[in-house]
PDB file of C-alpha atoms in Angstrom:
ATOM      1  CA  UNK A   1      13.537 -38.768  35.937  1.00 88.00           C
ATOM      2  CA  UNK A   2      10.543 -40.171  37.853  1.00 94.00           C
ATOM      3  CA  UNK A   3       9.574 -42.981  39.280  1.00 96.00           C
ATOM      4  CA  UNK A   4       6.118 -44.440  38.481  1.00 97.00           C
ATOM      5  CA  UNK A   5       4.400 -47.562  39.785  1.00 97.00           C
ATOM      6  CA  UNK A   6       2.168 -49.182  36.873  1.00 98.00           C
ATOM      7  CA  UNK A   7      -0.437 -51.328  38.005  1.00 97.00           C
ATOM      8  CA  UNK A   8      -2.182 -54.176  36.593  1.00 95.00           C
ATOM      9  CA  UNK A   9      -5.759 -55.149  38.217  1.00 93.00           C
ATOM     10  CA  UNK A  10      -7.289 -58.219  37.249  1.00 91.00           C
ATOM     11  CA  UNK A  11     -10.632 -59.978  37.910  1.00 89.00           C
ATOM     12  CA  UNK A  12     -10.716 -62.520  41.075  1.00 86.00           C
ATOM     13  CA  UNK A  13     -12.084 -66.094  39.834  1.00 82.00           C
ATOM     14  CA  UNK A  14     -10.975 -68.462  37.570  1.00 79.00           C
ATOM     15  CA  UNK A  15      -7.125 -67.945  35.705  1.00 82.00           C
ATOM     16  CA  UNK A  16      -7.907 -68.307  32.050  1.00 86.00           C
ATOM     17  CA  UNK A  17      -6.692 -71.594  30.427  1.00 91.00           C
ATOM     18  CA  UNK A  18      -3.234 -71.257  28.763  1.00 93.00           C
ATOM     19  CA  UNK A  19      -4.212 -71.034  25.044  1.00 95.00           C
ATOM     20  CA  UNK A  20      -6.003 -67.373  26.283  1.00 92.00           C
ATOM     21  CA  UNK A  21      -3.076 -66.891  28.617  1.00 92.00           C
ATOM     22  CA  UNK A  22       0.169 -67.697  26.867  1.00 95.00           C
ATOM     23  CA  UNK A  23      -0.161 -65.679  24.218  1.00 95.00           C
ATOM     24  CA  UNK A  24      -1.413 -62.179  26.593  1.00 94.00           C
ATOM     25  CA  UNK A  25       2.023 -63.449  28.494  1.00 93.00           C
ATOM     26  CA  UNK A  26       4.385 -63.638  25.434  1.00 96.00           C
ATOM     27  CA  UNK A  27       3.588 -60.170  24.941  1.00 96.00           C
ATOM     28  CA  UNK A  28       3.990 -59.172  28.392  1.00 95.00           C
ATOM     29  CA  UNK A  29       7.261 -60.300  28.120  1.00 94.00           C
ATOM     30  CA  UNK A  30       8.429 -58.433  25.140  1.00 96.00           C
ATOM     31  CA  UNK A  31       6.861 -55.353  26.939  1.00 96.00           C
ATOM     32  CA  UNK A  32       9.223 -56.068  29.876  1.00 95.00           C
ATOM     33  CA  UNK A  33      12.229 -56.747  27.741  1.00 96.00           C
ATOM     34  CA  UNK A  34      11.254 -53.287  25.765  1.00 97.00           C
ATOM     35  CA  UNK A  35      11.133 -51.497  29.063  1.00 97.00           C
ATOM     36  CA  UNK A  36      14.651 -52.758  29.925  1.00 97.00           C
ATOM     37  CA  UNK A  37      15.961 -51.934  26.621  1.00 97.00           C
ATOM     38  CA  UNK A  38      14.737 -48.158  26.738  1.00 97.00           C
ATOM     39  CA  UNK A  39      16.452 -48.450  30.180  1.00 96.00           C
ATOM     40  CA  UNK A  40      13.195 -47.434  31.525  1.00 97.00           C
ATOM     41  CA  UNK A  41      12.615 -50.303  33.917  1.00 97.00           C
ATOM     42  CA  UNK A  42      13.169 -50.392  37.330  1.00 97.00           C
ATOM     43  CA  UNK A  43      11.731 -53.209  38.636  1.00 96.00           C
ATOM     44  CA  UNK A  44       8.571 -55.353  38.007  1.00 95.00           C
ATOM     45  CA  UNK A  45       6.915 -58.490  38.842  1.00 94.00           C
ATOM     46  CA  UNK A  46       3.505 -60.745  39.097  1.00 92.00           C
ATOM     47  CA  UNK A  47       1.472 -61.436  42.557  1.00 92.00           C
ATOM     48  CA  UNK A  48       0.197 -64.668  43.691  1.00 90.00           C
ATOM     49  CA  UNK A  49      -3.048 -64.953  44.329  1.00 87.00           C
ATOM     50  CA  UNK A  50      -4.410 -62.461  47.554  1.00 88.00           C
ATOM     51  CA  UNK A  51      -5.199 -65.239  49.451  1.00 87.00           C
ATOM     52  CA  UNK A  52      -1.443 -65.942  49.806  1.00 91.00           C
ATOM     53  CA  UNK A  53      -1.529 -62.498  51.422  1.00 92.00           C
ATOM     54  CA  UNK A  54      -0.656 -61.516  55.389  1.00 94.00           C
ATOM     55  CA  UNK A  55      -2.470 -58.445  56.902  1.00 93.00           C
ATOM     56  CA  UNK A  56      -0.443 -57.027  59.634  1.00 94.00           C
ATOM     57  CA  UNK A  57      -2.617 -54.229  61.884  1.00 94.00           C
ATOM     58  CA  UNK A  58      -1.544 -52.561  64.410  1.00 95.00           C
ATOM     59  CA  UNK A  59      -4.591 -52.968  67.475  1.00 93.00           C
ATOM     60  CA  UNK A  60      -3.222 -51.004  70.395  1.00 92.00           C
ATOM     61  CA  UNK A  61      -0.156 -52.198  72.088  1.00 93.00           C
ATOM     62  CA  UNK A  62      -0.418 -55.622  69.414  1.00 96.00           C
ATOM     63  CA  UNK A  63      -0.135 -56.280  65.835  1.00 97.00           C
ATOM     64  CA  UNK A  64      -2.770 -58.708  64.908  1.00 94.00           C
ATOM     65  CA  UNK A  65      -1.525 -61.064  61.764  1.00 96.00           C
ATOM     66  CA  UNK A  66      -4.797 -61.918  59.669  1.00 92.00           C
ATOM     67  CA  UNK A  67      -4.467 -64.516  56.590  1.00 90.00           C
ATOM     68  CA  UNK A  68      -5.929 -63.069  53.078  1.00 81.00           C
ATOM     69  CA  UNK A  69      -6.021 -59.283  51.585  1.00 78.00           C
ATOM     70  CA  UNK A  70      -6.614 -56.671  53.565  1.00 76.00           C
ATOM     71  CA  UNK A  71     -10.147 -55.593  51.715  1.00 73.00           C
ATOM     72  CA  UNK A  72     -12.123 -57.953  49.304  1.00 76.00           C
ATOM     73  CA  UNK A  73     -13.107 -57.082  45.680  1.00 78.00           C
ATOM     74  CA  UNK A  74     -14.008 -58.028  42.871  1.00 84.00           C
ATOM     75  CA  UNK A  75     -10.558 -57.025  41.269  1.00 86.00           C
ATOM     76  CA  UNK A  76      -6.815 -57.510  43.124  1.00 90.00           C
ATOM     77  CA  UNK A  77      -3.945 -56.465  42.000  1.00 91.00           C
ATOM     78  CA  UNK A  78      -1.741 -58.986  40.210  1.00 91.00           C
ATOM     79  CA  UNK A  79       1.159 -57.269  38.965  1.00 93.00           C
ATOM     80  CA  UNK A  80       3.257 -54.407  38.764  1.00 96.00           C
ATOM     81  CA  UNK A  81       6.210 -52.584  37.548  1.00 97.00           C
ATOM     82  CA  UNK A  82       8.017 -49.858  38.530  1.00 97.00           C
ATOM     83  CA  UNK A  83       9.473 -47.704  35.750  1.00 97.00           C
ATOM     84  CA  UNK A  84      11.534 -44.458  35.638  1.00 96.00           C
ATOM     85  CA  UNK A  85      10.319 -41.808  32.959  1.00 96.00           C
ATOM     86  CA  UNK A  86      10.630 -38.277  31.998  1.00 95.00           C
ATOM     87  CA  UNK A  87       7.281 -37.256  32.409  1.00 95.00           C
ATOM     88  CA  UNK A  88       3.596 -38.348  32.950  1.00 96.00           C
ATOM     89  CA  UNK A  89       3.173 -38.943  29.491  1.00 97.00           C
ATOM     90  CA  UNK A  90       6.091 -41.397  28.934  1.00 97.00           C
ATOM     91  CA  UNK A  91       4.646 -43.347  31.525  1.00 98.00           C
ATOM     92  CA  UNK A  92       1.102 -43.221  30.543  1.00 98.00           C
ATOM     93  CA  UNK A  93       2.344 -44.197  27.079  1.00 98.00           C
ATOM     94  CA  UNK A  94       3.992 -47.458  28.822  1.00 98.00           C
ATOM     95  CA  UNK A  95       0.772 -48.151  30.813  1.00 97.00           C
ATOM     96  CA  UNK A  96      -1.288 -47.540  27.822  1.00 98.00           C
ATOM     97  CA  UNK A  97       0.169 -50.329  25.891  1.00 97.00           C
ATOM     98  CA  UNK A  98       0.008 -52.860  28.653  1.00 97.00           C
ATOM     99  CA  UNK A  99      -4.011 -52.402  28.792  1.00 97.00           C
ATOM    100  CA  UNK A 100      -3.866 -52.880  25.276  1.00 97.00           C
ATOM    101  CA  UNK A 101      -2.066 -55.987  25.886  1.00 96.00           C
ATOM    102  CA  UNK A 102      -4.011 -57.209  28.829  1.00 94.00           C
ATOM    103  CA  UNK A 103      -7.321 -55.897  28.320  1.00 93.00           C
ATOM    104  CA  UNK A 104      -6.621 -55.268  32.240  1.00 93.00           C
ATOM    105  CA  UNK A 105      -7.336 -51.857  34.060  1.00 95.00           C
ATOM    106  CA  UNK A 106      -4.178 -49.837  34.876  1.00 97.00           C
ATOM    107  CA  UNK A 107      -2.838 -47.706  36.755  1.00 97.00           C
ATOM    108  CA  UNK A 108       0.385 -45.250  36.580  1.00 98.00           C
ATOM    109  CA  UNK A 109       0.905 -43.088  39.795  1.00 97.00           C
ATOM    110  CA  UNK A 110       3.831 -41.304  40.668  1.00 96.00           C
ATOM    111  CA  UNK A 111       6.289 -41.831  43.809  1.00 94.00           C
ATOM    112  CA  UNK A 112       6.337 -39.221  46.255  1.00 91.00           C
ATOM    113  CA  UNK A 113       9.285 -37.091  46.184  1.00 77.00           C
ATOM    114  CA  UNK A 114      12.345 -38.579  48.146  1.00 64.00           C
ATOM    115  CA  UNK A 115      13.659 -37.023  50.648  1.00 57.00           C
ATOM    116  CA  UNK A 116      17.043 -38.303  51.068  1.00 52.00           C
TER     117      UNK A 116
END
């Protein structure tokens, strides 16, 4: 089996009120718990916003700490999960139906090989 990373990109701005929302987030978690139950899952979770994020960067001998995402976009990436499949396909399936879901780009990429 292989790992894959699926993940979700959504548009910076405003988080859309909760009668849009809870509904796109009941079936996100019947996705999850169908993940789990096809013992696919691995691991998976949502991102606060990227301003919450830390940018460390190596600058010669220092590592400068900056506040806020590394680059700035228009999209950021607000959630994830990491699955185990059989093939590409599986996991394309998987990622398919969460952009049906979310309306959201996403993407499925493999993990490197391990080298243990």
């Amino acid at each position: 089996m292989t790992q894959y990373l699926i993940s979700m990109y959504q548009p910076d701005g405003i988080v859309p009120p909760p009668e849009v929302l809870g509904p796109i987030m009941e079936k996100i978690g019947a996705f999850n718990e169908d993940l789990q139950a096809a013992g696919a899952w691995v691991f998976g979770n949502g991102l606060l916003d990227p301003s919450s994020a830390t940018v460390l960067k190596r600058n010669g001998g220092e590592v400068l700490v900056t506040d806020g995402p590394y680059l700035e976009g228009k999209e950021h990436l607000g959630g994830f999960d990491i699955i185990e499949s059989p093939d590409l396909d599986a996991a394309l399936a998987w990622g398919k139906r969460l952009a049906e879901i979310t309306g959201l780009p996403i993407e499925v990429r493999p993990f490197a090989s391990r080298r243990d």
